[in-house]
PDB file of C-alpha atoms and ligand atoms in Angstrom:
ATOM      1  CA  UNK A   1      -2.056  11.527  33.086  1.00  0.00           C
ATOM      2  CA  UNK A   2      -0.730  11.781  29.662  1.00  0.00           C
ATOM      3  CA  UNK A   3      -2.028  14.314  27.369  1.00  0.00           C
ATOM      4  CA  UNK A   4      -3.473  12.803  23.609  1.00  0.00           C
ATOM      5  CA  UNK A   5      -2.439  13.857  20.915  1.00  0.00           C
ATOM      6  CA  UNK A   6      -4.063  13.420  17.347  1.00  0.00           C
ATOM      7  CA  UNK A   7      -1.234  14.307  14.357  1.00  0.00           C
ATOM      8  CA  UNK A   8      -2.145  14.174  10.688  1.00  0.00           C
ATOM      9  CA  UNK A   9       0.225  13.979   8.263  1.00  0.00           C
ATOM     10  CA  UNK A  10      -0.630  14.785   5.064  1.00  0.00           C
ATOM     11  CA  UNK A  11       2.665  13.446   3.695  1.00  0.00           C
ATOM     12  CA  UNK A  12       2.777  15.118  -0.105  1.00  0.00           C
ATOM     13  CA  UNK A  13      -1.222  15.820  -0.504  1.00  0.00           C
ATOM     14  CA  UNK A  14      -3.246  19.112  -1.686  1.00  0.00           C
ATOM     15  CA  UNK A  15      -2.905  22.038  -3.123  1.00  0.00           C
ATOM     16  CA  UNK A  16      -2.334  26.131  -1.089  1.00  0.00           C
ATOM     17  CA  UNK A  17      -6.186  26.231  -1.665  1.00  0.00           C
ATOM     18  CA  UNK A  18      -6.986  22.743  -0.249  1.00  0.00           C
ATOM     19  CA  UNK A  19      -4.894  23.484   2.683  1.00  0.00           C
ATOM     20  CA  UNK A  20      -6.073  26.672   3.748  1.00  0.00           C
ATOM     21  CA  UNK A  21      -9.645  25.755   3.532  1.00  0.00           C
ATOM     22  CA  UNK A  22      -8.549  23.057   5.687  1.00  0.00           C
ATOM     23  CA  UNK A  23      -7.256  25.029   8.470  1.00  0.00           C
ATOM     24  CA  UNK A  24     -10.478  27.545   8.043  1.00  0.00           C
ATOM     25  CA  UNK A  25     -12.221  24.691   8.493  1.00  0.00           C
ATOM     26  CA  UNK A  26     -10.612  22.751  11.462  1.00  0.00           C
ATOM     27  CA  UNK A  27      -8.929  25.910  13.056  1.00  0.00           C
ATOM     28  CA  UNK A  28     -12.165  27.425  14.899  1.00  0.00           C
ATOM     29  CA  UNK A  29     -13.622  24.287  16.546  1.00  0.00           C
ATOM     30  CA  UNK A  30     -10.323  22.405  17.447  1.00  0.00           C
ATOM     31  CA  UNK A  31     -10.762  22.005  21.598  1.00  0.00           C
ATOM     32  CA  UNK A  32      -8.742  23.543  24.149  1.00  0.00           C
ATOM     33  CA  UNK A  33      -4.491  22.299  23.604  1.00  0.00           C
ATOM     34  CA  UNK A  34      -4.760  21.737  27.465  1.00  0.00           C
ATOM     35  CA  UNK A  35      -7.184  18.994  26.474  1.00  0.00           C
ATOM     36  CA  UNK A  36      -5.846  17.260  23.636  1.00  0.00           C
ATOM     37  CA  UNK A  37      -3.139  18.041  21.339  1.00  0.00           C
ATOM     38  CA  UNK A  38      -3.838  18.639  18.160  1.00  0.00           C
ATOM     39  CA  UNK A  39      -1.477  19.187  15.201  1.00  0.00           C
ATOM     40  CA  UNK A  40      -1.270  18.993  11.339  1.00  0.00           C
ATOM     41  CA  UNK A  41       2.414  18.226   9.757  1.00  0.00           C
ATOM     42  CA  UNK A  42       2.458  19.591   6.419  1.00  0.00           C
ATOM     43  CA  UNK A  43       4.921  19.548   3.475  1.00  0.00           C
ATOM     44  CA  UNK A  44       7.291  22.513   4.034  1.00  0.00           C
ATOM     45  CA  UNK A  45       6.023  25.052   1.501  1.00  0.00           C
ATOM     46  CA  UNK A  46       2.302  25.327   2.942  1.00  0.00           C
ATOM     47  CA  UNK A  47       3.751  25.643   6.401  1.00  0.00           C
ATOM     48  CA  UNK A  48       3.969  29.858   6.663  1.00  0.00           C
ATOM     49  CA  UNK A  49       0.756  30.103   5.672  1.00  0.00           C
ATOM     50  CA  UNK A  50      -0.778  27.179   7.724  1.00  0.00           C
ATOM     51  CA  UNK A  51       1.192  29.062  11.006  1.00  0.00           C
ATOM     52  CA  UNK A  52      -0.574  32.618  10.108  1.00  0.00           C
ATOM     53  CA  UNK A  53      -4.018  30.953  10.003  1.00  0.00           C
ATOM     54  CA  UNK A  54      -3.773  28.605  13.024  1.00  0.00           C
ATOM     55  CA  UNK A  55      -5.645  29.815  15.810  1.00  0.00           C
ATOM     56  CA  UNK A  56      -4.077  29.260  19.473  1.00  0.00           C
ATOM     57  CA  UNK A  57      -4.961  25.982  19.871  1.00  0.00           C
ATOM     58  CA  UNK A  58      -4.767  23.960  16.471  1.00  0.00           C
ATOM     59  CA  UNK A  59      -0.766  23.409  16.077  1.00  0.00           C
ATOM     60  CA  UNK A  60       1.741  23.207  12.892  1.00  0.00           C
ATOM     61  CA  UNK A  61       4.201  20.377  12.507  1.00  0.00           C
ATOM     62  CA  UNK A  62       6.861  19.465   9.456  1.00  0.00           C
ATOM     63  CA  UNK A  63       7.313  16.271   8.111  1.00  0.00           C
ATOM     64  CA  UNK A  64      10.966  16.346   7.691  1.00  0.00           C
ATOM     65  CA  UNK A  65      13.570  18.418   8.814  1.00  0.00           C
ATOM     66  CA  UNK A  66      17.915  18.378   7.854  1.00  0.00           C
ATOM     67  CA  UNK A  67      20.095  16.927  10.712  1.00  0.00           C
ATOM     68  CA  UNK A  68      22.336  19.638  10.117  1.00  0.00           C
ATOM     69  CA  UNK A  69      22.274  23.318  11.518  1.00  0.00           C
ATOM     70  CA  UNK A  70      22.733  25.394   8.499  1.00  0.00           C
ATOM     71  CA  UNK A  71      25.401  24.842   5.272  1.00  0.00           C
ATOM     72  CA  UNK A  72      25.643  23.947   1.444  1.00  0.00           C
ATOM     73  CA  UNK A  73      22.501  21.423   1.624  1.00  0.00           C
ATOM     74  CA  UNK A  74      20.535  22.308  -1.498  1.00  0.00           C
ATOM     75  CA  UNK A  75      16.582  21.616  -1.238  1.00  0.00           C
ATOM     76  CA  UNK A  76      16.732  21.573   2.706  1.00  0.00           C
ATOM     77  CA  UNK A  77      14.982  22.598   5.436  1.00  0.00           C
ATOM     78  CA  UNK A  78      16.546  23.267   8.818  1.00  0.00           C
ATOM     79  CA  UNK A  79      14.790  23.283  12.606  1.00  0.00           C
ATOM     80  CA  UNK A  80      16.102  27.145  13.152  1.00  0.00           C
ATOM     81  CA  UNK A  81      13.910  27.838   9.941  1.00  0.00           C
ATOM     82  CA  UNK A  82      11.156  26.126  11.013  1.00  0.00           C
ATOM     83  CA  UNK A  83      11.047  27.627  13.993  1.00  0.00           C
ATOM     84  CA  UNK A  84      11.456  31.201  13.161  1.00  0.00           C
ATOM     85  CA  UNK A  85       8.296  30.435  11.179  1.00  0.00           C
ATOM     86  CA  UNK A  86       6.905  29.291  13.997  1.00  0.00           C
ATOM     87  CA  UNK A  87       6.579  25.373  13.304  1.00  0.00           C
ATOM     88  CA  UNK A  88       6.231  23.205  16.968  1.00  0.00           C
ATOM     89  CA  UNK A  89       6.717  19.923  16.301  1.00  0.00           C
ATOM     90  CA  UNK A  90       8.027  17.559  13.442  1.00  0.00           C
ATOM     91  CA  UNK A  91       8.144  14.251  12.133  1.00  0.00           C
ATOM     92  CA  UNK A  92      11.002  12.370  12.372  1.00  0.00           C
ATOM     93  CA  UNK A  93      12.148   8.900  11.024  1.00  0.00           C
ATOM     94  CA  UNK A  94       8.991   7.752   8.937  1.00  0.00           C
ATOM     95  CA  UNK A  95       9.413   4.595   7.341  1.00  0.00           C
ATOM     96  CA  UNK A  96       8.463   6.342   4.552  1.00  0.00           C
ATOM     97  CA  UNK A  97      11.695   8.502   4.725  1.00  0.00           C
ATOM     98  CA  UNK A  98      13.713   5.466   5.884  1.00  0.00           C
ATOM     99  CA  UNK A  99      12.725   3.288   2.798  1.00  0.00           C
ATOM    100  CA  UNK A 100      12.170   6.016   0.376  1.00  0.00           C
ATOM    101  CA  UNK A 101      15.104   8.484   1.323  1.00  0.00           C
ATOM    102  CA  UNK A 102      17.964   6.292   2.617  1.00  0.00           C
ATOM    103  CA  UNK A 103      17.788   7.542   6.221  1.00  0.00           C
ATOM    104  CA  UNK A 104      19.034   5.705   9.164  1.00  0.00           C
ATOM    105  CA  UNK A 105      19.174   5.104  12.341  1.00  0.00           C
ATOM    106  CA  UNK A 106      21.994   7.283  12.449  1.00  0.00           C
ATOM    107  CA  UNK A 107      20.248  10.017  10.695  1.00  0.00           C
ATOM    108  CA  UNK A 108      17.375   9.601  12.716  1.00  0.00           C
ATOM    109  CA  UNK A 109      19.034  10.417  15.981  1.00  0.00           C
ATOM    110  CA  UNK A 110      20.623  13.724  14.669  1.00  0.00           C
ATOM    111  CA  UNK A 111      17.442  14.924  13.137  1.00  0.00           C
ATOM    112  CA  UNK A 112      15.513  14.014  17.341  1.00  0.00           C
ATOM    113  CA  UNK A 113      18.703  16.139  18.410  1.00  0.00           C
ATOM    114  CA  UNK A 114      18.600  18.843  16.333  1.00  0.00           C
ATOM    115  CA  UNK A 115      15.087  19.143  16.783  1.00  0.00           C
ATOM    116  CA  UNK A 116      15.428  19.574  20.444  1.00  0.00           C
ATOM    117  CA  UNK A 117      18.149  21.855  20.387  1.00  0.00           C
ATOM    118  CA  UNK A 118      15.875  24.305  18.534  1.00  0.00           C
ATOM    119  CA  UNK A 119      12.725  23.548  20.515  1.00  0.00           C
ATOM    120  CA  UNK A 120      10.452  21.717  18.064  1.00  0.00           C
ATOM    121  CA  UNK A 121       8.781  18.872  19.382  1.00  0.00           C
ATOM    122  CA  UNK A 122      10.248  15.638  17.294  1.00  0.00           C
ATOM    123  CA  UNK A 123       7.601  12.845  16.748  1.00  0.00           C
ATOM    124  CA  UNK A 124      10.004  10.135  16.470  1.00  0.00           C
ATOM    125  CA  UNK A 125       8.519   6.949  14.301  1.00  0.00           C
ATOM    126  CA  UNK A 126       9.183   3.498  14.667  1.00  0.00           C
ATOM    127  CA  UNK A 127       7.934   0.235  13.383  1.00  0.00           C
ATOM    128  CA  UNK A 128       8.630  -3.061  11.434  1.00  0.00           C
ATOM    129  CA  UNK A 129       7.965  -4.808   8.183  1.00  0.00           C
ATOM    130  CA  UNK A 130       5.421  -7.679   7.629  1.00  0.00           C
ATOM    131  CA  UNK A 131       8.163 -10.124   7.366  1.00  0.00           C
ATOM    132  CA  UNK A 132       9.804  -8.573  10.799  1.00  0.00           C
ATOM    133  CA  UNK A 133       6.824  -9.245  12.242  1.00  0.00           C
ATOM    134  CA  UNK A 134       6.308 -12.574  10.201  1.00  0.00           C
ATOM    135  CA  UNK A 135       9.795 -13.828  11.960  1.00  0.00           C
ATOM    136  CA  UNK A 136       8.544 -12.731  15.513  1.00  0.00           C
ATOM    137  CA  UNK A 137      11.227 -10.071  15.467  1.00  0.00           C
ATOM    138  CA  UNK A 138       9.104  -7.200  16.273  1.00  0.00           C
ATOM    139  CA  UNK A 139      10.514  -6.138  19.342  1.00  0.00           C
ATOM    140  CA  UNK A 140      13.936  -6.879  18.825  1.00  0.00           C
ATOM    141  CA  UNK A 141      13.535  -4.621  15.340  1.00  0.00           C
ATOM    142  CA  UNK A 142      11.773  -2.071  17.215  1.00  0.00           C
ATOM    143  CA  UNK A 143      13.847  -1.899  20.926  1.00  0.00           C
ATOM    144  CA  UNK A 144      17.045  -1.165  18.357  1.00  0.00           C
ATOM    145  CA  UNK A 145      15.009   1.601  16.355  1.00  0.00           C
ATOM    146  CA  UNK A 146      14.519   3.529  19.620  1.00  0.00           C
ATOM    147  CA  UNK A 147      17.580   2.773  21.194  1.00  0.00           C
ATOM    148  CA  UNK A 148      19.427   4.644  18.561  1.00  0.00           C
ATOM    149  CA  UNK A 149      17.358   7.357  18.088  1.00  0.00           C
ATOM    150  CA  UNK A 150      17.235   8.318  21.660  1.00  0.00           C
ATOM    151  CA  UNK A 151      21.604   7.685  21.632  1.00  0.00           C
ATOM    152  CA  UNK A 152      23.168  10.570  23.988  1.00  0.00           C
ATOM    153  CA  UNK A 153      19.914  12.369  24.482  1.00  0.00           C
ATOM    154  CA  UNK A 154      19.230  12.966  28.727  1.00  0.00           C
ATOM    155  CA  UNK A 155      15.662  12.103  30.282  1.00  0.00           C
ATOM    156  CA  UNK A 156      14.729  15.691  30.409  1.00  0.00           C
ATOM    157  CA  UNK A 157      15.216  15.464  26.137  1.00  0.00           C
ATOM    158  CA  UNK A 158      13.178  12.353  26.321  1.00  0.00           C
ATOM    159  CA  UNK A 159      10.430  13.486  27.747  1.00  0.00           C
ATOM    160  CA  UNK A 160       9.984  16.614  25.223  1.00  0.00           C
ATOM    161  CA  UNK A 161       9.687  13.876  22.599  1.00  0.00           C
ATOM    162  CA  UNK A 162       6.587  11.907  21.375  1.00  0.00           C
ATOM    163  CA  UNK A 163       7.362   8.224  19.825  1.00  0.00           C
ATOM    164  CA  UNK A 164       5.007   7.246  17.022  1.00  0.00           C
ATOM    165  CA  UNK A 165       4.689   3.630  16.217  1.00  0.00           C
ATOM    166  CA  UNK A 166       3.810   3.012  12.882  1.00  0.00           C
ATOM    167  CA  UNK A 167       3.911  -0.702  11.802  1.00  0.00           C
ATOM    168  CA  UNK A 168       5.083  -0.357   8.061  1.00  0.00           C
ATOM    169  CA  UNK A 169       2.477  -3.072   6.914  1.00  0.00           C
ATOM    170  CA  UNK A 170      -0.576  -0.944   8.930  1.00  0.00           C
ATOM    171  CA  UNK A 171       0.691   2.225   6.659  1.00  0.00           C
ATOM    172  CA  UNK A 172      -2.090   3.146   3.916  1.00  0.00           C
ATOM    173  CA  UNK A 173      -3.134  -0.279   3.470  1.00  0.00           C
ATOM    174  CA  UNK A 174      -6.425  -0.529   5.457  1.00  0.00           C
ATOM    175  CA  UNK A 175      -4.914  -3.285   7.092  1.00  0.00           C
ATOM    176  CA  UNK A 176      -4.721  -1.591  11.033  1.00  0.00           C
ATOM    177  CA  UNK A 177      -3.027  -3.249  13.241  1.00  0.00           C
ATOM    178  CA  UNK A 178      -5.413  -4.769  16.120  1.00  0.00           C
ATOM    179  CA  UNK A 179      -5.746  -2.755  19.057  1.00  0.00           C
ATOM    180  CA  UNK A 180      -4.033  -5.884  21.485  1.00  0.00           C
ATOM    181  CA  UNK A 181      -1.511  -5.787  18.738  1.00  0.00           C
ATOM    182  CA  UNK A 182      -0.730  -1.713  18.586  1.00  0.00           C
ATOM    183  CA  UNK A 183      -0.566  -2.064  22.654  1.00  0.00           C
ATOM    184  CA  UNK A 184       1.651  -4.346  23.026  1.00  0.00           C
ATOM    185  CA  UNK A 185       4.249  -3.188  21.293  1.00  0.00           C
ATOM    186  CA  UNK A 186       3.737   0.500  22.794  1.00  0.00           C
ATOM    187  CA  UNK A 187       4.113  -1.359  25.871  1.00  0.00           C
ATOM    188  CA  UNK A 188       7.215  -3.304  25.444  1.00  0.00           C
ATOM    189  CA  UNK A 189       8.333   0.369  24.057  1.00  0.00           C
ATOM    190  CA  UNK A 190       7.581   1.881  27.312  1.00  0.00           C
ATOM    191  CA  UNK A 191       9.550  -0.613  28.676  1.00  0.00           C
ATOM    192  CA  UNK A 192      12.371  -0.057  26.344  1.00  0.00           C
ATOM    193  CA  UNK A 193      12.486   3.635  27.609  1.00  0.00           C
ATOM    194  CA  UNK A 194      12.190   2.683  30.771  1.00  0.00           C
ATOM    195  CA  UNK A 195      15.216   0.505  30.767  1.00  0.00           C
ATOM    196  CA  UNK A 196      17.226   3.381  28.943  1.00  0.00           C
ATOM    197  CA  UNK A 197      15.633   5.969  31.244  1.00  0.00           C
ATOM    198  CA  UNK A 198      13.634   5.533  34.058  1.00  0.00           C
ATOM    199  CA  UNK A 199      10.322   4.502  34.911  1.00  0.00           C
ATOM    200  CA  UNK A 200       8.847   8.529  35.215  1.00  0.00           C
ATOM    201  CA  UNK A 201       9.963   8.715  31.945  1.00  0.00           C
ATOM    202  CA  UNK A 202       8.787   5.264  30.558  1.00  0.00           C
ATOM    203  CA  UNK A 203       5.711   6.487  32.604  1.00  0.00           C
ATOM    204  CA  UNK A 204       4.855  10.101  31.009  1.00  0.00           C
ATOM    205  CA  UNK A 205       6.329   9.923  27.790  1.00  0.00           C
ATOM    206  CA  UNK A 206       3.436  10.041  24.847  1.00  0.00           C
ATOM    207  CA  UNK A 207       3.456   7.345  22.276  1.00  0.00           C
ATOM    208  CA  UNK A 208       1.071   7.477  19.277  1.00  0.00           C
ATOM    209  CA  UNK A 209      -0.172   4.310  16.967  1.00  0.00           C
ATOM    210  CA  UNK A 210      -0.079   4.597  13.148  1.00  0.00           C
ATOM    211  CA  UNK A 211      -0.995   2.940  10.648  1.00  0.00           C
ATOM    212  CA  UNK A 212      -5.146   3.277   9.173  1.00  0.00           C
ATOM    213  CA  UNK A 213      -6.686   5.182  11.771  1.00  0.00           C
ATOM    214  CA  UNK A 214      -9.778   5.971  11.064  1.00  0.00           C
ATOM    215  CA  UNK A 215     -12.878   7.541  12.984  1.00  0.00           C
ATOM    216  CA  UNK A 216     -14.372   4.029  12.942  1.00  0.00           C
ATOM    217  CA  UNK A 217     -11.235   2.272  14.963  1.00  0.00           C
ATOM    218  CA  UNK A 218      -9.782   4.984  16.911  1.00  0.00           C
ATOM    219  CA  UNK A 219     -11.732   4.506  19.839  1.00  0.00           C
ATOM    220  CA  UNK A 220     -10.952   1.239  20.295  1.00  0.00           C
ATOM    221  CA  UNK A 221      -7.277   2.321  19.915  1.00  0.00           C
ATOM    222  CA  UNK A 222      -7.292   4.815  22.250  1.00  0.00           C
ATOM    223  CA  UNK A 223      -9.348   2.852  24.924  1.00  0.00           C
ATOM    224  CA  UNK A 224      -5.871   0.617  25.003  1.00  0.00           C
ATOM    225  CA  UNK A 225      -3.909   1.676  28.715  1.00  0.00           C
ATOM    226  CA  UNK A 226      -0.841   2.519  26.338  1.00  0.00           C
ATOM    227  CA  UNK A 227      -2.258   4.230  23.718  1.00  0.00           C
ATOM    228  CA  UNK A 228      -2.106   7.804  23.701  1.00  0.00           C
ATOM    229  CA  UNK A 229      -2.882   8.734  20.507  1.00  0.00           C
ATOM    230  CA  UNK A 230      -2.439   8.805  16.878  1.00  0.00           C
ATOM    231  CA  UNK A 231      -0.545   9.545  13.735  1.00  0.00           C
ATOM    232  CA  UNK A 232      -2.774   9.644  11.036  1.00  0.00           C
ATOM    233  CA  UNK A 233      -2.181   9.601   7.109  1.00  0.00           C
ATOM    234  CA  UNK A 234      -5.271   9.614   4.930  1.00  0.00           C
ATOM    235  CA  UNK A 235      -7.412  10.078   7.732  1.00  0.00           C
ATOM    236  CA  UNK A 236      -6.136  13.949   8.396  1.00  0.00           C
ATOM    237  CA  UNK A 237      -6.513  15.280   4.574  1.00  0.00           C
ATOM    238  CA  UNK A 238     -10.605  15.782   5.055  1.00  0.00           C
ATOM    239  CA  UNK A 239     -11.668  18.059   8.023  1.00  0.00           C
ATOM    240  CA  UNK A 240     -14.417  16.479   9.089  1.00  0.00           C
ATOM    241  CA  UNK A 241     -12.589  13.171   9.299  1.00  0.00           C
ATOM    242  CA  UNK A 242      -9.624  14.639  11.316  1.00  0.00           C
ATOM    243  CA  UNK A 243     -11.950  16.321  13.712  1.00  0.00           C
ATOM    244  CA  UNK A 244     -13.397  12.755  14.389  1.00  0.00           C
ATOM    245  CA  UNK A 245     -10.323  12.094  15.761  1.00  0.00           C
ATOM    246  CA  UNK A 246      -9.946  14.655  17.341  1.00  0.00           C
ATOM    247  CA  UNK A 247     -13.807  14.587  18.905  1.00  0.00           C
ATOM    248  CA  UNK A 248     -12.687  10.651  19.879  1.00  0.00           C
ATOM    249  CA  UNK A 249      -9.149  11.999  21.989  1.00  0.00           C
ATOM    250  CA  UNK A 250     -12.058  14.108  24.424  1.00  0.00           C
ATOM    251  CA  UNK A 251     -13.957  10.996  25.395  1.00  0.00           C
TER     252      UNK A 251
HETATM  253  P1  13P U 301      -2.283   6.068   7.033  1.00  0.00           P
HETATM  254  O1  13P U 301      -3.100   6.614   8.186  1.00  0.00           O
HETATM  255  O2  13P U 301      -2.698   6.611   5.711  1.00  0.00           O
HETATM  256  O3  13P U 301      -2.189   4.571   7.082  1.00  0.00           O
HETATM  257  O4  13P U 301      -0.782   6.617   7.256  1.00  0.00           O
HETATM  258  C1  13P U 301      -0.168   6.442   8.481  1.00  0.00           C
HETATM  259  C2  13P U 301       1.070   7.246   8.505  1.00  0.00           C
HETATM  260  O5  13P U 301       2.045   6.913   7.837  1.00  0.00           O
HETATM  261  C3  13P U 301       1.098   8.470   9.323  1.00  0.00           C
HETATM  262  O6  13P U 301       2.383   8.964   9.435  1.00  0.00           O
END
């Protein structure tokens, strides 16, 4: 059985005071982590004080991360300083940072490798345009996304990793991909890992949907066989919405 997990990211939303009421808020009735996983990626400055107010069971992701150990990089963040802070998991290869910020593929699969070197869980995002999808080209676009971001890593690595698929068009746009539609492709990604791995690994590794969840569609996204859970934008910024989701990964 794979374990759910429900991620927010709040991408570059609220203020020190917004987040911290926030946690206060979310922190002391988030469920059991052996239950469901439950984490909040946060821009980089709020993330000391979201760690110091988590309680043991609510959990503290990034949203980016530097591919590089340590150096002359002015404005970034590195996995070894997330970590000492004690950040678990971050996001990795959002379309937003692929469009936005210029990163590749390339990028992409340094960032999943440095993250795992320093023992932060990398939520690794994939996911095509309208017109990919348009041209029928979704899996082609999306088999070569994960191919290269999982380059040189070994099944063990693989498995500490979650895969997010985000379709770019399904991305703050109300428009949510259907549920047959979301499954699919996390299907045809499980097979892509299991072609590049193995079937145990195609088998138990956790792959999220993106892209306008809300609490009135996530439980028909999560009632999907390949659907284990969610990476959630505008949803996450109120706490009463994100524990809906949350409530929804117990059923
Ligand atoms: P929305 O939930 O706002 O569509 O954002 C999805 C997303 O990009 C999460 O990373």
């Amino acid at each position: 059985m794979r374990k759910r997990v429900i991620a927010g990211n709040w991408k570059m939303y609220k203020t020190r005071d917004e987040a911290i009421s926030f946690i206060y808020e979310v922190a002391k009735v988030i469920p059991d982590r052996d239950l469901v996983e439950t984490v909040i990626c946060a821009p980089s400055i709020m993330l000391r004080d979201l760690v110091k107010r988590e309680d043991e069971h609510l959990r503290i992701g990034a949203q980016n991360m530097s591919q590089h150990e340590e150096g002359a990089y002015t404005g970034e963040v590195s996995a070894k300083m997330l970590t000492s802070y004690g950040v678990e998991y971050v996001v990795v290869g959002h379309s937003e940072r692929r469009d936005y910020f210029h990163e590749n593929d390339a990028i992409i699969n340094a960032k999943t490798k440095q993250a795992l070197q320093h023992d932060l869980t990398p939520i690794v995002c994939v996911g095509e345009s309208l017109e990919t999808r348009e041209l029928n080209q979704t899996n082609t676009f999306v088999k070569e996304q994960i191919l290269n971001a999982y380059e040189g890593l070994s099944t063990e690595d693989a498995l500490k990793t979650i895969i997010a698929y985000e379709p770019i068009w399904a991305i703050g746009t109300g428009k949510t991909a259907t549920k047959e539609q979301a499954n699919e492709t996390i299907k045809f990604i499980r097979e892509t890992i299991s072609e590049r791995f193995d079937a145990i690994t195609a088998e138990d590794i956790r792959i999220l949907y993106g892209g306008s969840v809300k609490p009135n569609n996530i439980d028909e996204l999560l009632a999907m066989s390949d659907i284990d859970g969610a990476l959630v934008g505008g949803a996450s910024l109120d706490s009463q919405s994100f524990l809906k989701l949350v409530e929804a990964a117990l059923k």
